[in-house]
Amino acid sequence: MSDIPERQLIEQCRHGDDEAFRELVDRHKRLVFALIARSVSNPARAEELSQEVFLRVYRGLPYFRGEARLSTWIFRIVTNVVSEERKPAIRPISLDDPLPGRDAPAIDPAIVDRAYGDLELRDRLDKAIEQLPASYRLLINGHYLEGLRYEDLAHALQIPLGTVKTHLHRAKRLLRQLLEQEL
Amino acid sequence: MTSCTDANTFIEDLAASDPVPEGIREHVTACPSCSARLQLAMRIETVLATRPVADPPAAFTNTVVSRIRNERWRAEQMLDLGFNVFVACGIALIAAGVAGLVWASGLVVFSRDVFSVLEAATASTLTTMAGQARTFLFAALLLTLALGVWWWVEQEDVTV
């Protein structure tokens, strides 16, 4: 990958430079694909959606004003593409549903120790993530990806930056409580 | 005194090593149930942080650029088609206008004899050409084949 500044790259893409757009895709494809692959179970469909993201980037470049970073804008497009794609087979938890924590029964530590090996925990966690509301799912899927910042997540979800961490903790709490309900 | 319900709210903060209100940490340490919740939260944190990162296929960029070129070519084709239709409509309008002017000027009456002469000349020419029909048919086939090959090559250029 070259060191062309982002603004110059965008201008070259706007002038129809295919090599500049190729460079743009190479810079962002890994994060885009990783995020979509975590949101969609079918790898082939993840690839199609990732391509769709970059097609929308190409079509939207003439209208990109440059007020935010390009990566932030791209992740907004990723959010839209994933939202349009997903039709959950099971009803996701609503953000208005009261958290079960207030009346949650105490859990037996022994049960927790016996219940989850790492692989099984990973599998149950994947299923629990499917039940999260879309915004929480994006936070969980995107938070641990190297290169994705709180600012990108805030802009993608159109929430204040300070709210991202709060929502992330709330999402993780929901995940834990979903797993606890299975015990 | 801190309750389990109060402590439950801060389990994720503890798992992420974030600051928590006074008394929460002590309660979680002393309470087996809350301690188990914290253990689960920490394991969730570890699993989330170590989830595999899928890499895009090797040909991903080429595929994207190819799709964009294809889309651009289709857009240009539609533009060309629209332009050609517009020009054809313009020509048809002009021709209709000229025909209308000719009709209105009375030249048609005078032209009837000219048409008879042209008709006779055309019939004579066609009779002569009929003898060379096979040559003309072969030439037309060659021209069609050349145009088809050219169109196919253009398609190949777009999809590469």
Short mmCIF file of C-alpha atoms in Angstrom, two decimals:
data_model
loop_
_atom_site.label_atom_id
_atom_site.label_comp_id
_atom_site.label_asym_id
_atom_site.label_seq_id
_atom_site.Cartn_x
_atom_site.Cartn_y
_atom_site.Cartn_z
CA MET A 1 0.00 0.00 0.00
CA SER A 2 1.27 3.48 -0.84
CA ASP A 3 1.50 6.54 1.42
CA ILE A 4 -0.77 8.79 -0.61
CA PRO A 5 -2.65 11.14 1.76
CA GLU A 6 -6.33 10.32 2.12
CA ARG A 7 -7.59 13.60 0.63
CA GLN A 8 -5.42 13.19 -2.44
CA LEU A 9 -6.60 9.62 -2.82
CA ILE A 10 -10.23 10.71 -2.69
CA GLU A 11 -9.64 13.39 -5.34
CA GLN A 12 -7.95 10.90 -7.62
CA CYS A 13 -10.86 8.48 -7.20
CA ARG A 14 -13.32 11.26 -8.04
CA HIS A 15 -11.41 11.84 -11.28
CA GLY A 16 -11.93 8.22 -12.28
CA ASP A 17 -8.51 6.88 -11.31
CA ASP A 18 -9.08 3.13 -10.90
CA GLU A 19 -5.68 2.58 -9.33
CA ALA A 20 -6.47 5.16 -6.66
CA PHE A 21 -9.74 3.39 -5.90
CA ARG A 22 -7.92 0.09 -5.78
CA GLU A 23 -5.60 1.62 -3.17
CA LEU A 24 -8.62 2.87 -1.20
CA VAL A 25 -10.18 -0.61 -1.22
CA ASP A 26 -6.89 -2.21 -0.12
CA ARG A 27 -6.64 0.19 2.85
CA HIS A 28 -10.12 -0.55 4.19
CA LYS A 29 -11.12 -4.01 2.95
CA ARG A 30 -9.77 -5.93 5.93
CA LEU A 31 -11.80 -4.06 8.54
CA VAL A 32 -14.91 -3.92 6.37
CA PHE A 33 -14.81 -7.63 5.64
CA ALA A 34 -13.99 -8.58 9.25
CA LEU A 35 -16.90 -6.55 10.60
CA ILE A 36 -19.38 -7.88 8.05
CA ALA A 37 -18.17 -11.47 8.46
CA ARG A 38 -18.94 -11.21 12.18
CA SER A 39 -22.42 -9.89 11.43
CA VAL A 40 -23.40 -12.37 8.72
CA SER A 41 -22.89 -16.10 9.14
CA ASN A 42 -22.53 -17.01 5.44
CA PRO A 43 -18.95 -16.26 4.19
CA ALA A 44 -20.09 -15.93 0.55
CA ARG A 45 -22.79 -13.46 1.55
CA ALA A 46 -20.25 -11.57 3.67
CA GLU A 47 -18.07 -11.17 0.57
CA GLU A 48 -21.03 -9.92 -1.51
CA LEU A 49 -22.00 -7.41 1.14
CA SER A 50 -18.42 -6.23 1.49
CA GLN A 51 -18.28 -5.63 -2.27
CA GLU A 52 -21.60 -3.77 -2.00
CA VAL A 53 -20.07 -1.49 0.64
CA PHE A 54 -17.28 -0.46 -1.71
CA LEU A 55 -19.70 0.00 -4.61
CA ARG A 56 -21.65 2.43 -2.43
CA VAL A 57 -18.40 4.11 -1.46
CA TYR A 58 -17.57 4.57 -5.14
CA ARG A 59 -21.01 5.98 -5.98
CA GLY A 60 -20.99 8.25 -2.94
CA LEU A 61 -17.46 9.64 -3.29
CA PRO A 62 -18.56 12.64 -5.39
CA TYR A 63 -20.85 13.63 -2.49
CA PHE A 64 -18.42 12.92 0.35
CA ARG A 65 -17.75 16.30 1.93
CA GLY A 66 -14.72 15.25 3.97
CA GLU A 67 -16.08 16.56 7.27
CA ALA A 68 -15.36 13.18 8.88
CA ARG A 69 -12.61 10.69 8.22
CA LEU A 70 -13.14 8.42 5.25
CA SER A 71 -13.01 5.34 7.48
CA THR A 72 -15.77 6.79 9.65
CA TRP A 73 -17.97 7.34 6.60
CA ILE A 74 -17.22 3.84 5.30
CA PHE A 75 -18.27 2.29 8.60
CA ARG A 76 -21.50 4.19 8.45
CA ILE A 77 -22.11 2.50 5.10
CA VAL A 78 -21.21 -0.87 6.64
CA THR A 79 -23.81 -0.28 9.36
CA ASN A 80 -26.48 0.49 6.76
CA VAL A 81 -25.61 -2.54 4.62
CA VAL A 82 -25.67 -4.89 7.61
CA SER A 83 -28.95 -3.39 8.86
CA GLU A 84 -30.59 -3.87 5.45
CA GLU A 85 -29.39 -7.44 5.27
CA ARG A 86 -30.32 -8.73 8.67
CA LYS A 87 -33.74 -10.12 9.34
CA PRO A 88 -33.26 -11.91 12.61
CA ALA A 89 -34.81 -15.36 12.84
CA ILE A 90 -35.41 -14.78 16.53
CA ARG A 91 -36.78 -11.68 18.13
CA PRO A 92 -33.88 -9.57 19.37
CA ILE A 93 -33.97 -8.09 22.81
CA SER A 94 -35.47 -4.62 22.74
CA LEU A 95 -33.55 -1.75 24.29
CA ASP A 96 -36.76 -0.92 26.14
CA ASP A 97 -36.91 -4.32 27.83
CA PRO A 98 -35.92 -4.01 31.50
CA LEU A 99 -32.59 -5.60 32.28
CA PRO A 100 -33.16 -8.88 34.13
CA GLY A 101 -30.38 -8.02 36.58
CA ARG A 102 -32.58 -6.44 39.22
CA ASP A 103 -34.39 -9.63 40.09
CA ALA A 104 -31.79 -12.05 38.80
CA PRO A 105 -31.33 -15.04 41.06
CA ALA A 106 -27.90 -15.77 42.41
CA ILE A 107 -25.94 -18.14 40.21
CA ASP A 108 -24.08 -21.15 41.48
CA PRO A 109 -20.39 -20.70 40.78
CA ALA A 110 -19.97 -24.42 40.45
CA ILE A 111 -22.46 -24.53 37.64
CA VAL A 112 -20.59 -21.81 35.81
CA ASP A 113 -17.32 -23.66 36.18
CA ARG A 114 -18.77 -26.88 34.85
CA ALA A 115 -20.99 -25.39 32.18
CA TYR A 116 -18.63 -23.64 29.82
CA GLY A 117 -15.49 -24.79 28.19
CA ASP A 118 -13.93 -22.10 26.02
CA LEU A 119 -15.18 -23.52 22.74
CA GLU A 120 -18.68 -23.97 24.07
CA LEU A 121 -18.61 -20.48 25.51
CA ARG A 122 -17.56 -19.09 22.14
CA ASP A 123 -20.42 -20.92 20.46
CA ARG A 124 -23.00 -19.79 23.01
CA LEU A 125 -21.64 -16.28 22.86
CA ASP A 126 -22.06 -16.19 19.08
CA LYS A 127 -25.70 -17.23 19.49
CA ALA A 128 -26.23 -14.67 22.25
CA ILE A 129 -24.76 -11.91 20.06
CA GLU A 130 -27.39 -12.78 17.43
CA GLN A 131 -30.06 -11.85 19.95
CA LEU A 132 -28.68 -8.40 20.66
CA PRO A 133 -30.25 -5.29 19.13
CA ALA A 134 -28.49 -4.18 15.93
CA SER A 135 -26.59 -1.27 17.51
CA TYR A 136 -25.28 -3.43 20.36
CA ARG A 137 -24.28 -6.12 17.89
CA LEU A 138 -22.23 -3.64 15.90
CA LEU A 139 -20.53 -2.42 19.07
CA ILE A 140 -19.64 -5.94 20.16
CA ASN A 141 -18.53 -7.02 16.68
CA GLY A 142 -16.55 -3.88 16.01
CA HIS A 143 -15.06 -3.03 19.38
CA TYR A 144 -12.26 -5.57 19.36
CA LEU A 145 -11.21 -5.04 15.74
CA GLU A 146 -7.82 -3.35 15.51
CA GLY A 147 -8.17 -0.06 13.70
CA LEU A 148 -11.79 0.60 14.60
CA ARG A 149 -12.02 3.52 16.98
CA TYR A 150 -14.70 4.71 19.36
CA GLU A 151 -15.16 7.71 17.04
CA ASP A 152 -15.91 5.41 14.10
CA LEU A 153 -18.44 3.45 16.14
CA ALA A 154 -20.04 6.65 17.45
CA HIS A 155 -20.46 8.04 13.96
CA ALA A 156 -21.67 4.73 12.51
CA LEU A 157 -24.35 4.47 15.18
CA GLN A 158 -24.98 8.23 15.37
CA ILE A 159 -24.52 8.34 19.11
CA PRO A 160 -22.31 10.68 21.15
CA LEU A 161 -18.76 9.52 21.66
CA GLY A 162 -19.20 9.42 25.43
CA THR A 163 -22.17 7.07 25.04
CA VAL A 164 -20.21 4.43 23.13
CA LYS A 165 -18.46 3.01 26.18
CA THR A 166 -21.68 3.01 28.20
CA HIS A 167 -23.54 1.16 25.47
CA LEU A 168 -20.66 -1.26 25.07
CA HIS A 169 -20.75 -2.15 28.75
CA ARG A 170 -24.51 -2.50 28.58
CA ALA A 171 -24.17 -4.80 25.56
CA LYS A 172 -21.66 -6.98 27.40
CA ARG A 173 -23.94 -7.05 30.43
CA LEU A 174 -26.80 -8.22 28.24
CA LEU A 175 -24.60 -10.96 26.82
CA ARG A 176 -23.62 -12.13 30.29
CA GLN A 177 -27.21 -12.15 31.46
CA LEU A 178 -28.30 -14.08 28.38
CA LEU A 179 -25.70 -16.71 29.17
CA GLU A 180 -26.70 -16.74 32.84
CA GLN A 181 -30.32 -17.37 31.87
CA GLU A 182 -29.21 -20.58 30.18
CA LEU A 183 -27.78 -21.92 33.45
CA MET B 1 -24.51 -2.05 52.40
CA THR B 2 -23.92 -3.16 48.80
CA SER B 3 -26.38 -5.69 47.42
CA CYS B 4 -25.92 -8.24 44.65
CA THR B 5 -28.28 -6.20 42.48
CA ASP B 6 -26.12 -3.11 42.92
CA ALA B 7 -22.93 -5.07 42.27
CA ASN B 8 -24.42 -6.65 39.13
CA THR B 9 -24.50 -3.23 37.49
CA PHE B 10 -20.74 -2.86 37.78
CA ILE B 11 -19.58 -6.39 36.91
CA GLU B 12 -18.54 -5.36 33.37
CA ASP B 13 -16.64 -2.36 34.71
CA LEU B 14 -14.73 -4.66 37.04
CA ALA B 15 -14.03 -7.11 34.22
CA ALA B 16 -12.64 -4.25 32.12
CA SER B 17 -10.62 -2.93 35.10
CA ASP B 18 -12.57 0.32 35.11
CA PRO B 19 -13.15 2.26 38.31
CA VAL B 20 -16.21 1.28 40.34
CA PRO B 21 -17.95 2.86 43.36
CA GLU B 22 -16.67 2.14 46.82
CA GLY B 23 -17.78 -1.18 48.27
CA ILE B 24 -18.53 -2.91 44.97
CA ARG B 25 -15.17 -4.62 44.64
CA GLU B 26 -15.28 -5.78 48.25
CA HIS B 27 -18.78 -7.19 47.86
CA VAL B 28 -17.91 -9.07 44.66
CA THR B 29 -14.82 -10.55 46.27
CA ALA B 30 -16.79 -11.73 49.26
CA CYS B 31 -19.95 -12.91 47.47
CA PRO B 32 -19.61 -16.30 45.69
CA SER B 33 -22.46 -15.57 43.33
CA CYS B 34 -21.20 -12.13 42.30
CA SER B 35 -17.70 -13.51 42.07
CA ALA B 36 -18.97 -16.17 39.65
CA ARG B 37 -20.62 -13.42 37.61
CA LEU B 38 -17.34 -11.56 37.45
CA GLN B 39 -15.52 -14.72 36.36
CA LEU B 40 -18.04 -15.21 33.57
CA ALA B 41 -17.75 -11.57 32.54
CA MET B 42 -13.96 -11.84 32.38
CA ARG B 43 -14.19 -15.00 30.29
CA ILE B 44 -16.62 -13.25 27.96
CA GLU B 45 -14.17 -10.37 27.68
CA THR B 46 -11.36 -12.80 26.79
CA VAL B 47 -13.44 -14.68 24.21
CA LEU B 48 -14.62 -11.45 22.57
CA ALA B 49 -11.06 -10.13 22.38
CA THR B 50 -9.76 -13.34 20.79
CA ARG B 51 -12.51 -13.95 18.24
CA PRO B 52 -10.93 -14.85 14.90
CA VAL B 53 -10.70 -12.06 12.34
CA ALA B 54 -11.84 -13.17 8.88
CA ASP B 55 -9.63 -12.01 6.00
CA PRO B 56 -11.10 -11.04 2.64
CA PRO B 57 -10.38 -13.35 -0.33
CA ALA B 58 -7.17 -12.68 -2.25
CA ALA B 59 -9.02 -11.47 -5.36
CA PHE B 60 -11.39 -9.18 -3.44
CA THR B 61 -9.97 -5.88 -4.68
CA ASN B 62 -9.85 -7.07 -8.29
CA THR B 63 -13.46 -8.20 -8.06
CA VAL B 64 -14.60 -4.86 -6.68
CA VAL B 65 -12.74 -2.86 -9.34
CA SER B 66 -14.13 -5.15 -12.04
CA ARG B 67 -17.70 -4.62 -10.81
CA ILE B 68 -17.18 -0.88 -10.82
CA ARG B 69 -15.84 -0.90 -14.37
CA ASN B 70 -18.80 -3.01 -15.42
CA GLU B 71 -21.22 -0.60 -13.78
CA ARG B 72 -19.50 2.37 -15.39
CA TRP B 73 -19.62 0.70 -18.82
CA ARG B 74 -23.36 -0.02 -18.44
CA ALA B 75 -23.97 3.57 -17.44
CA GLU B 76 -22.10 4.78 -20.53
CA GLN B 77 -24.09 2.38 -22.70
CA MET B 78 -27.36 3.73 -21.35
CA LEU B 79 -26.16 7.27 -21.98
CA ASP B 80 -25.19 6.40 -25.56
CA LEU B 81 -28.54 4.72 -26.14
CA GLY B 82 -30.41 7.68 -24.77
CA PHE B 83 -28.40 10.05 -26.93
CA ASN B 84 -28.99 7.94 -30.06
CA VAL B 85 -32.73 7.78 -29.40
CA PHE B 86 -32.78 11.53 -28.90
CA VAL B 87 -30.92 12.13 -32.16
CA ALA B 88 -33.17 9.68 -34.04
CA CYS B 89 -36.25 11.48 -32.74
CA GLY B 90 -34.75 14.77 -33.82
CA ILE B 91 -34.06 13.49 -37.31
CA ALA B 92 -37.55 12.02 -37.56
CA LEU B 93 -39.02 15.36 -36.53
CA ILE B 94 -36.95 17.21 -39.12
CA ALA B 95 -37.90 14.70 -41.84
CA ALA B 96 -41.58 14.98 -40.93
CA GLY B 97 -41.27 18.74 -41.05
CA VAL B 98 -39.64 18.68 -44.48
CA ALA B 99 -42.26 16.23 -45.78
CA GLY B 100 -44.98 18.46 -44.47
CA LEU B 101 -43.45 21.48 -46.16
CA VAL B 102 -43.11 19.62 -49.46
CA TRP B 103 -46.72 18.44 -49.24
CA ALA B 104 -47.95 21.91 -48.44
CA SER B 105 -46.04 23.46 -51.31
CA GLY B 106 -47.73 21.22 -53.93
CA LEU B 107 -44.49 19.63 -55.14
CA VAL B 108 -46.02 16.17 -54.64
CA VAL B 109 -48.25 16.55 -57.64
CA PHE B 110 -45.29 17.56 -59.78
CA SER B 111 -43.21 14.75 -58.25
CA ARG B 112 -45.60 11.94 -59.21
CA ASP B 113 -44.01 11.68 -62.64
CA VAL B 114 -40.55 11.72 -61.01
CA PHE B 115 -41.60 8.87 -58.75
CA SER B 116 -42.71 6.79 -61.76
CA VAL B 117 -39.32 7.28 -63.39
CA LEU B 118 -37.50 6.41 -60.14
CA GLU B 119 -39.66 3.33 -59.69
CA ALA B 120 -38.81 2.05 -63.17
CA ALA B 121 -35.09 2.73 -62.60
CA THR B 122 -35.14 0.93 -59.24
CA ALA B 123 -36.86 -2.13 -60.70
CA SER B 124 -34.24 -2.30 -63.45
CA THR B 125 -31.39 -2.00 -60.90
CA LEU B 126 -32.86 -4.68 -58.66
CA THR B 127 -33.20 -7.06 -61.59
CA THR B 128 -29.53 -6.56 -62.38
CA MET B 129 -28.53 -7.00 -58.72
CA ALA B 130 -30.52 -10.23 -58.38
CA GLY B 131 -27.91 -11.89 -60.52
CA GLN B 132 -25.29 -11.00 -57.89
CA ALA B 133 -27.50 -11.88 -54.88
CA ARG B 134 -25.11 -14.48 -53.48
CA THR B 135 -22.21 -12.02 -53.49
CA PHE B 136 -24.26 -9.39 -51.68
CA LEU B 137 -25.50 -11.96 -49.12
CA PHE B 138 -21.93 -13.14 -48.41
CA ALA B 139 -20.75 -9.52 -47.97
CA ALA B 140 -23.63 -8.84 -45.55
CA LEU B 141 -22.76 -11.95 -43.51
CA LEU B 142 -19.09 -10.91 -43.33
CA LEU B 143 -20.04 -7.43 -42.16
CA THR B 144 -22.38 -8.84 -39.49
CA LEU B 145 -19.65 -11.23 -38.30
CA ALA B 146 -17.11 -8.39 -38.08
CA LEU B 147 -19.52 -6.23 -36.07
CA GLY B 148 -20.28 -9.17 -33.77
CA VAL B 149 -16.60 -9.86 -33.12
CA TRP B 150 -15.99 -6.17 -32.40
CA TRP B 151 -18.91 -6.08 -29.94
CA TRP B 152 -17.67 -9.26 -28.21
CA VAL B 153 -14.16 -7.80 -27.85
CA GLU B 154 -15.63 -4.63 -26.33
CA GLN B 155 -17.51 -6.77 -23.79
CA GLU B 156 -14.32 -8.63 -22.90
CA ASP B 157 -12.49 -5.31 -22.34
CA VAL B 158 -15.14 -4.19 -19.90
CA THR B 159 -15.14 -7.34 -17.79
CA VAL B 160 -11.33 -7.67 -17.48
#
